Amino acid sequence: MSGNITKRIQELHETLPPQVRLIAVTKMVSADAIREAYEAGIRDFGENKIQEALAKQEQLQDLTDICWHFLGHLQTNKAKLALSHFHWIHTCDRMKLAQRLNCLVEELDITPPNLLLQVKPLPDPDKYGWTIPELLEALPTIETYEQLKIKGLMTILPLNQSTEQTKVGFEKVSDLAQQINAENLSNISLDELSMGMSADYQMAIEAGATMIRLGRTIFGERPV
Ligand SMILES: *Cc1c(COP(=O)(O)O)cnc(C)c1O
């Protein structure tokens, strides 16, 4: 365990605007380190692999007020597990998954998850998610998935681009949310913007992020 985790979290708590929800991203981070972050006041934790998350959740069962966020690419055959083990799913990135989640919520008769749609404001062939035109085209269909409650947008910007491009990317997502909200779709109300990671979270906050997802800033570099 490294006492640095506590120190870094304290620094973040002192500097982040109060409306921004800090999600500690714990992929490849041990349950002990998660515990330390919890002791330092973190309640929102993000994982990007189902199996890895389930193993740690098992070890942390006593921490009953953790809010778990799923941040990885979700295969449809794991959608059911994601629904039962996470409070938020940030990565609804395609129609097939939205449709599957909608069916499962109905079949299982459960409370719908807090769901975010993953968008790619800048061309990025390596990433999952809807481009802006694709998402606008998909909305009428998503609106028919009445079991879903879409709470916001999520984005991961490409690495290695200029500050200017990064700003533009985040602002595009923020503008898109406003544009969609103006349409008053029945099950889609985009109040949350999950954007910003260790490298770019300050710019994301300037563009209106309500949730930032920090791994390395809190836990240090991940092993490669
Ligand atoms: C790993 C990851 C993060 C955190 O990245 P850092 O650079 O460690 O802050 C945020 N979001 C997603 C989706 C991730 O996979």
Short mmCIF file of N, CA and C in Angstrom, two decimals, residues 90-201:
data_model
loop_
_atom_site.label_atom_id
_atom_site.label_comp_id
_atom_site.label_asym_id
_atom_site.label_seq_id
_atom_site.Cartn_x
_atom_site.Cartn_y
_atom_site.Cartn_z
N HIS A 90 -21.17 3.28 -18.30
CA HIS A 90 -20.80 4.47 -19.08
C HIS A 90 -20.67 4.19 -20.56
N THR A 91 -20.68 2.91 -20.93
CA THR A 91 -20.19 2.55 -22.26
C THR A 91 -21.25 1.86 -23.12
N CYS A 92 -22.42 2.44 -23.18
CA CYS A 92 -23.38 1.95 -24.16
C CYS A 92 -22.94 2.53 -25.50
N ASP A 93 -22.34 1.69 -26.34
CA ASP A 93 -21.63 2.19 -27.51
C ASP A 93 -22.21 1.72 -28.84
N ARG A 94 -23.31 0.97 -28.79
CA ARG A 94 -23.88 0.50 -30.06
C ARG A 94 -25.33 0.08 -29.84
N MET A 95 -26.05 0.03 -30.93
CA MET A 95 -27.48 -0.25 -30.87
C MET A 95 -27.78 -1.63 -30.29
N LYS A 96 -26.97 -2.61 -30.70
CA LYS A 96 -27.23 -3.97 -30.26
C LYS A 96 -27.18 -4.07 -28.72
N LEU A 97 -26.24 -3.33 -28.13
CA LEU A 97 -26.12 -3.35 -26.67
C LEU A 97 -27.29 -2.63 -26.01
N ALA A 98 -27.67 -1.50 -26.56
CA ALA A 98 -28.82 -0.76 -26.01
C ALA A 98 -30.06 -1.65 -26.03
N GLN A 99 -30.24 -2.32 -27.16
CA GLN A 99 -31.40 -3.19 -27.31
C GLN A 99 -31.37 -4.34 -26.29
N ARG A 100 -30.19 -4.92 -26.13
CA ARG A 100 -30.02 -6.03 -25.19
C ARG A 100 -30.31 -5.56 -23.75
N LEU A 101 -29.78 -4.43 -23.38
CA LEU A 101 -30.00 -3.91 -22.02
C LEU A 101 -31.48 -3.65 -21.80
N ASN A 102 -32.12 -3.08 -22.81
CA ASN A 102 -33.55 -2.80 -22.70
C ASN A 102 -34.35 -4.09 -22.46
N CYS A 103 -34.03 -5.14 -23.23
CA CYS A 103 -34.72 -6.43 -23.06
C CYS A 103 -34.48 -7.00 -21.67
N LEU A 104 -33.23 -6.93 -21.21
CA LEU A 104 -32.90 -7.52 -19.92
C LEU A 104 -33.63 -6.81 -18.77
N VAL A 105 -33.69 -5.50 -18.84
CA VAL A 105 -34.37 -4.76 -17.77
C VAL A 105 -35.83 -5.20 -17.69
N GLU A 106 -36.41 -5.38 -18.87
CA GLU A 106 -37.81 -5.81 -18.91
C GLU A 106 -37.97 -7.25 -18.40
N GLU A 107 -37.15 -8.16 -18.95
CA GLU A 107 -37.21 -9.58 -18.58
C GLU A 107 -37.00 -9.80 -17.09
N LEU A 108 -35.97 -9.14 -16.55
CA LEU A 108 -35.58 -9.37 -15.16
C LEU A 108 -36.39 -8.51 -14.20
N ASP A 109 -37.14 -7.57 -14.77
CA ASP A 109 -37.96 -6.68 -13.97
C ASP A 109 -37.12 -5.96 -12.90
N ILE A 110 -36.06 -5.33 -13.35
CA ILE A 110 -35.15 -4.64 -12.43
C ILE A 110 -35.17 -3.13 -12.69
N THR A 111 -34.65 -2.38 -11.74
CA THR A 111 -34.50 -0.95 -11.94
C THR A 111 -33.51 -0.73 -13.08
N PRO A 112 -33.82 0.15 -14.01
CA PRO A 112 -32.88 0.38 -15.11
C PRO A 112 -31.55 0.93 -14.60
N PRO A 113 -30.44 0.58 -15.26
CA PRO A 113 -29.15 1.11 -14.83
C PRO A 113 -29.06 2.58 -15.23
N ASN A 114 -28.17 3.30 -14.58
CA ASN A 114 -27.84 4.64 -15.03
C ASN A 114 -26.93 4.46 -16.24
N LEU A 115 -27.41 4.91 -17.37
CA LEU A 115 -26.73 4.57 -18.61
C LEU A 115 -26.22 5.80 -19.34
N LEU A 116 -25.01 5.71 -19.85
CA LEU A 116 -24.45 6.79 -20.66
C LEU A 116 -24.15 6.26 -22.05
N LEU A 117 -24.30 7.13 -23.03
CA LEU A 117 -24.00 6.76 -24.42
C LEU A 117 -22.58 7.22 -24.75
N GLN A 118 -21.80 6.30 -25.31
CA GLN A 118 -20.40 6.63 -25.62
C GLN A 118 -20.29 7.22 -27.01
N VAL A 119 -19.76 8.43 -27.09
CA VAL A 119 -19.62 9.11 -28.39
C VAL A 119 -18.16 9.41 -28.71
N LYS A 120 -17.92 9.50 -30.01
CA LYS A 120 -16.58 9.85 -30.51
C LYS A 120 -16.70 11.17 -31.26
N PRO A 121 -16.37 12.27 -30.61
CA PRO A 121 -16.53 13.57 -31.28
C PRO A 121 -15.48 13.79 -32.36
N LEU A 122 -14.36 13.07 -32.28
CA LEU A 122 -13.29 13.21 -33.26
C LEU A 122 -13.09 11.84 -33.89
N PRO A 123 -12.67 11.80 -35.15
CA PRO A 123 -12.49 10.50 -35.79
C PRO A 123 -11.48 9.66 -35.00
N ASP A 124 -11.80 8.45 -34.70
CA ASP A 124 -10.90 7.58 -33.93
C ASP A 124 -11.27 6.13 -34.20
N PRO A 125 -10.67 5.57 -35.25
CA PRO A 125 -11.05 4.22 -35.67
C PRO A 125 -10.79 3.17 -34.60
N ASP A 126 -9.88 3.47 -33.64
CA ASP A 126 -9.53 2.47 -32.64
C ASP A 126 -10.52 2.39 -31.49
N LYS A 127 -11.47 3.32 -31.42
CA LYS A 127 -12.34 3.35 -30.26
C LYS A 127 -13.76 2.94 -30.59
N TYR A 128 -14.41 2.42 -29.57
CA TYR A 128 -15.82 2.10 -29.70
C TYR A 128 -16.64 3.38 -29.56
N GLY A 129 -17.89 3.32 -29.93
CA GLY A 129 -18.78 4.45 -29.70
C GLY A 129 -19.38 4.96 -30.99
N TRP A 130 -20.38 5.80 -30.82
CA TRP A 130 -21.05 6.42 -31.95
C TRP A 130 -20.31 7.69 -32.35
N THR A 131 -20.19 7.96 -33.64
CA THR A 131 -19.80 9.30 -34.05
C THR A 131 -21.02 10.18 -33.83
N ILE A 132 -20.84 11.49 -33.90
CA ILE A 132 -21.97 12.38 -33.64
C ILE A 132 -23.11 12.15 -34.64
N PRO A 133 -22.82 12.11 -35.96
CA PRO A 133 -23.93 11.85 -36.89
C PRO A 133 -24.60 10.49 -36.66
N GLU A 134 -23.80 9.48 -36.33
CA GLU A 134 -24.38 8.16 -36.07
C GLU A 134 -25.32 8.20 -34.87
N LEU A 135 -24.90 8.92 -33.83
CA LEU A 135 -25.74 8.96 -32.63
C LEU A 135 -27.05 9.69 -32.92
N LEU A 136 -26.97 10.80 -33.65
CA LEU A 136 -28.19 11.54 -33.96
C LEU A 136 -29.16 10.66 -34.76
N GLU A 137 -28.59 9.85 -35.63
CA GLU A 137 -29.41 8.96 -36.43
C GLU A 137 -30.02 7.84 -35.57
N ALA A 138 -29.27 7.43 -34.54
CA ALA A 138 -29.72 6.31 -33.70
C ALA A 138 -30.79 6.72 -32.68
N LEU A 139 -30.86 8.00 -32.37
CA LEU A 139 -31.73 8.44 -31.27
C LEU A 139 -33.19 8.01 -31.37
N PRO A 140 -33.81 8.13 -32.55
CA PRO A 140 -35.22 7.71 -32.61
C PRO A 140 -35.41 6.25 -32.21
N THR A 141 -34.45 5.39 -32.55
CA THR A 141 -34.56 3.99 -32.16
C THR A 141 -34.31 3.84 -30.65
N ILE A 142 -33.28 4.52 -30.17
CA ILE A 142 -32.98 4.44 -28.73
C ILE A 142 -34.18 4.91 -27.92
N GLU A 143 -34.88 5.88 -28.45
CA GLU A 143 -36.05 6.40 -27.72
C GLU A 143 -37.13 5.32 -27.55
N THR A 144 -37.15 4.35 -28.46
CA THR A 144 -38.16 3.29 -28.33
C THR A 144 -37.78 2.26 -27.25
N TYR A 145 -36.55 2.30 -26.76
CA TYR A 145 -36.14 1.38 -25.69
C TYR A 145 -36.62 1.97 -24.36
N GLU A 146 -37.88 1.75 -24.11
CA GLU A 146 -38.54 2.48 -23.02
C GLU A 146 -38.08 2.10 -21.63
N GLN A 147 -37.43 0.93 -21.51
CA GLN A 147 -36.96 0.52 -20.19
C GLN A 147 -35.69 1.28 -19.79
N LEU A 148 -35.04 1.87 -20.75
CA LEU A 148 -33.76 2.51 -20.46
C LEU A 148 -33.94 3.94 -20.00
N LYS A 149 -33.06 4.34 -19.12
CA LYS A 149 -33.01 5.74 -18.70
C LYS A 149 -31.63 6.25 -19.06
N ILE A 150 -31.57 7.02 -20.12
CA ILE A 150 -30.26 7.50 -20.57
C ILE A 150 -29.95 8.80 -19.84
N LYS A 151 -28.84 8.79 -19.11
CA LYS A 151 -28.53 9.91 -18.21
C LYS A 151 -27.47 10.87 -18.72
N GLY A 152 -26.76 10.45 -19.78
CA GLY A 152 -25.71 11.36 -20.24
C GLY A 152 -24.86 10.77 -21.34
N LEU A 153 -23.78 11.48 -21.62
CA LEU A 153 -22.83 11.06 -22.65
C LEU A 153 -21.47 10.79 -22.01
N MET A 154 -20.74 9.88 -22.63
CA MET A 154 -19.39 9.57 -22.17
C MET A 154 -18.47 9.63 -23.37
N THR A 155 -17.24 10.09 -23.16
CA THR A 155 -16.29 10.06 -24.26
C THR A 155 -14.88 9.75 -23.77
N ILE A 156 -14.12 9.13 -24.64
CA ILE A 156 -12.68 8.93 -24.43
C ILE A 156 -12.02 9.56 -25.65
N LEU A 157 -11.27 10.61 -25.46
CA LEU A 157 -10.66 11.26 -26.62
C LEU A 157 -9.37 10.54 -27.02
N PRO A 158 -9.02 10.63 -28.31
CA PRO A 158 -7.75 10.03 -28.73
C PRO A 158 -6.58 10.67 -27.99
N LEU A 159 -5.56 9.87 -27.70
CA LEU A 159 -4.37 10.42 -27.05
C LEU A 159 -3.53 11.15 -28.10
N ASN A 160 -2.50 11.82 -27.65
CA ASN A 160 -1.54 12.46 -28.55
C ASN A 160 -2.17 13.43 -29.53
N GLN A 161 -3.05 14.26 -29.07
CA GLN A 161 -3.50 15.33 -29.94
C GLN A 161 -3.29 16.65 -29.23
N SER A 162 -3.44 17.74 -29.96
CA SER A 162 -3.13 19.03 -29.38
C SER A 162 -4.16 19.42 -28.33
N THR A 163 -3.76 20.34 -27.46
CA THR A 163 -4.66 20.90 -26.45
C THR A 163 -5.92 21.44 -27.11
N GLU A 164 -5.70 22.13 -28.24
CA GLU A 164 -6.81 22.75 -28.94
C GLU A 164 -7.81 21.68 -29.41
N GLN A 165 -7.29 20.61 -29.99
CA GLN A 165 -8.18 19.52 -30.45
C GLN A 165 -8.92 18.88 -29.29
N THR A 166 -8.24 18.73 -28.16
CA THR A 166 -8.86 18.14 -26.99
C THR A 166 -10.03 19.00 -26.52
N LYS A 167 -9.77 20.30 -26.44
CA LYS A 167 -10.85 21.22 -26.03
C LYS A 167 -12.03 21.12 -26.97
N VAL A 168 -11.74 21.15 -28.26
CA VAL A 168 -12.80 21.08 -29.26
C VAL A 168 -13.59 19.79 -29.08
N GLY A 169 -12.89 18.69 -28.84
CA GLY A 169 -13.55 17.40 -28.67
C GLY A 169 -14.52 17.42 -27.50
N PHE A 170 -14.07 17.89 -26.34
CA PHE A 170 -14.96 17.93 -25.16
C PHE A 170 -16.14 18.88 -25.39
N GLU A 171 -15.84 20.03 -26.02
CA GLU A 171 -16.94 20.98 -26.25
C GLU A 171 -17.99 20.41 -27.21
N LYS A 172 -17.54 19.64 -28.18
CA LYS A 172 -18.50 19.02 -29.10
C LYS A 172 -19.45 18.09 -28.34
N VAL A 173 -18.92 17.35 -27.38
CA VAL A 173 -19.75 16.43 -26.62
C VAL A 173 -20.76 17.21 -25.76
N SER A 174 -20.25 18.27 -25.15
CA SER A 174 -21.10 19.11 -24.31
C SER A 174 -22.22 19.76 -25.15
N ASP A 175 -21.87 20.28 -26.31
CA ASP A 175 -22.87 20.88 -27.20
C ASP A 175 -23.88 19.85 -27.68
N LEU A 176 -23.39 18.65 -27.96
CA LEU A 176 -24.27 17.58 -28.44
C LEU A 176 -25.33 17.25 -27.38
N ALA A 177 -24.90 17.17 -26.12
CA ALA A 177 -25.85 16.87 -25.04
C ALA A 177 -26.94 17.94 -24.99
N GLN A 178 -26.54 19.19 -25.11
CA GLN A 178 -27.54 20.27 -25.08
C GLN A 178 -28.50 20.19 -26.25
N GLN A 179 -27.92 19.89 -27.41
CA GLN A 179 -28.75 19.77 -28.62
C GLN A 179 -29.78 18.65 -28.46
N ILE A 180 -29.35 17.52 -27.92
CA ILE A 180 -30.26 16.38 -27.76
C ILE A 180 -31.31 16.69 -26.68
N ASN A 181 -30.88 17.32 -25.59
CA ASN A 181 -31.84 17.67 -24.53
C ASN A 181 -32.95 18.58 -25.04
N ALA A 182 -32.60 19.44 -25.99
CA ALA A 182 -33.58 20.37 -26.53
C ALA A 182 -34.69 19.64 -27.29
N GLU A 183 -34.43 18.39 -27.68
CA GLU A 183 -35.44 17.61 -28.39
C GLU A 183 -36.47 16.97 -27.46
N ASN A 184 -36.21 17.04 -26.14
CA ASN A 184 -37.15 16.49 -25.15
C ASN A 184 -37.60 15.06 -25.43
N LEU A 185 -36.65 14.18 -25.66
CA LEU A 185 -36.98 12.78 -25.89
C LEU A 185 -37.39 12.14 -24.57
N SER A 186 -38.28 11.15 -24.66
CA SER A 186 -38.94 10.73 -23.41
C SER A 186 -38.03 10.06 -22.39
N ASN A 187 -37.14 9.19 -22.83
CA ASN A 187 -36.31 8.48 -21.84
C ASN A 187 -34.85 8.92 -21.87
N ILE A 188 -34.61 10.06 -22.48
CA ILE A 188 -33.23 10.53 -22.65
C ILE A 188 -33.10 11.94 -22.09
N SER A 189 -32.36 12.05 -20.98
CA SER A 189 -32.14 13.36 -20.39
C SER A 189 -30.67 13.44 -19.99
N LEU A 190 -29.91 14.15 -20.77
CA LEU A 190 -28.46 14.05 -20.68
C LEU A 190 -27.88 15.10 -19.72
N ASP A 191 -27.97 14.81 -18.44
CA ASP A 191 -27.44 15.74 -17.44
C ASP A 191 -25.98 15.44 -17.09
N GLU A 192 -25.55 14.24 -17.40
CA GLU A 192 -24.19 13.85 -17.02
C GLU A 192 -23.26 13.82 -18.22
N LEU A 193 -22.06 14.34 -18.02
CA LEU A 193 -21.02 14.24 -19.03
C LEU A 193 -19.81 13.58 -18.38
N SER A 194 -19.57 12.31 -18.76
CA SER A 194 -18.44 11.56 -18.22
C SER A 194 -17.28 11.74 -19.18
N MET A 195 -16.41 12.69 -18.88
CA MET A 195 -15.29 12.93 -19.77
C MET A 195 -14.12 13.51 -19.00
N GLY A 196 -12.93 13.08 -19.40
CA GLY A 196 -11.71 13.52 -18.75
C GLY A 196 -11.07 12.38 -17.99
N MET A 197 -9.80 12.13 -18.31
CA MET A 197 -9.00 11.12 -17.62
C MET A 197 -7.75 11.85 -17.10
N SER A 198 -6.76 11.11 -16.62
CA SER A 198 -5.61 11.79 -15.99
C SER A 198 -4.98 12.85 -16.90
N ALA A 199 -4.87 12.54 -18.18
CA ALA A 199 -4.15 13.45 -19.08
C ALA A 199 -4.93 14.71 -19.45
N ASP A 200 -6.25 14.66 -19.32
CA ASP A 200 -7.02 15.78 -19.91
C ASP A 200 -8.21 16.23 -19.05
N TYR A 201 -8.22 15.85 -17.78
CA TYR A 201 -9.44 16.11 -17.00
C TYR A 201 -9.69 17.60 -16.75
#
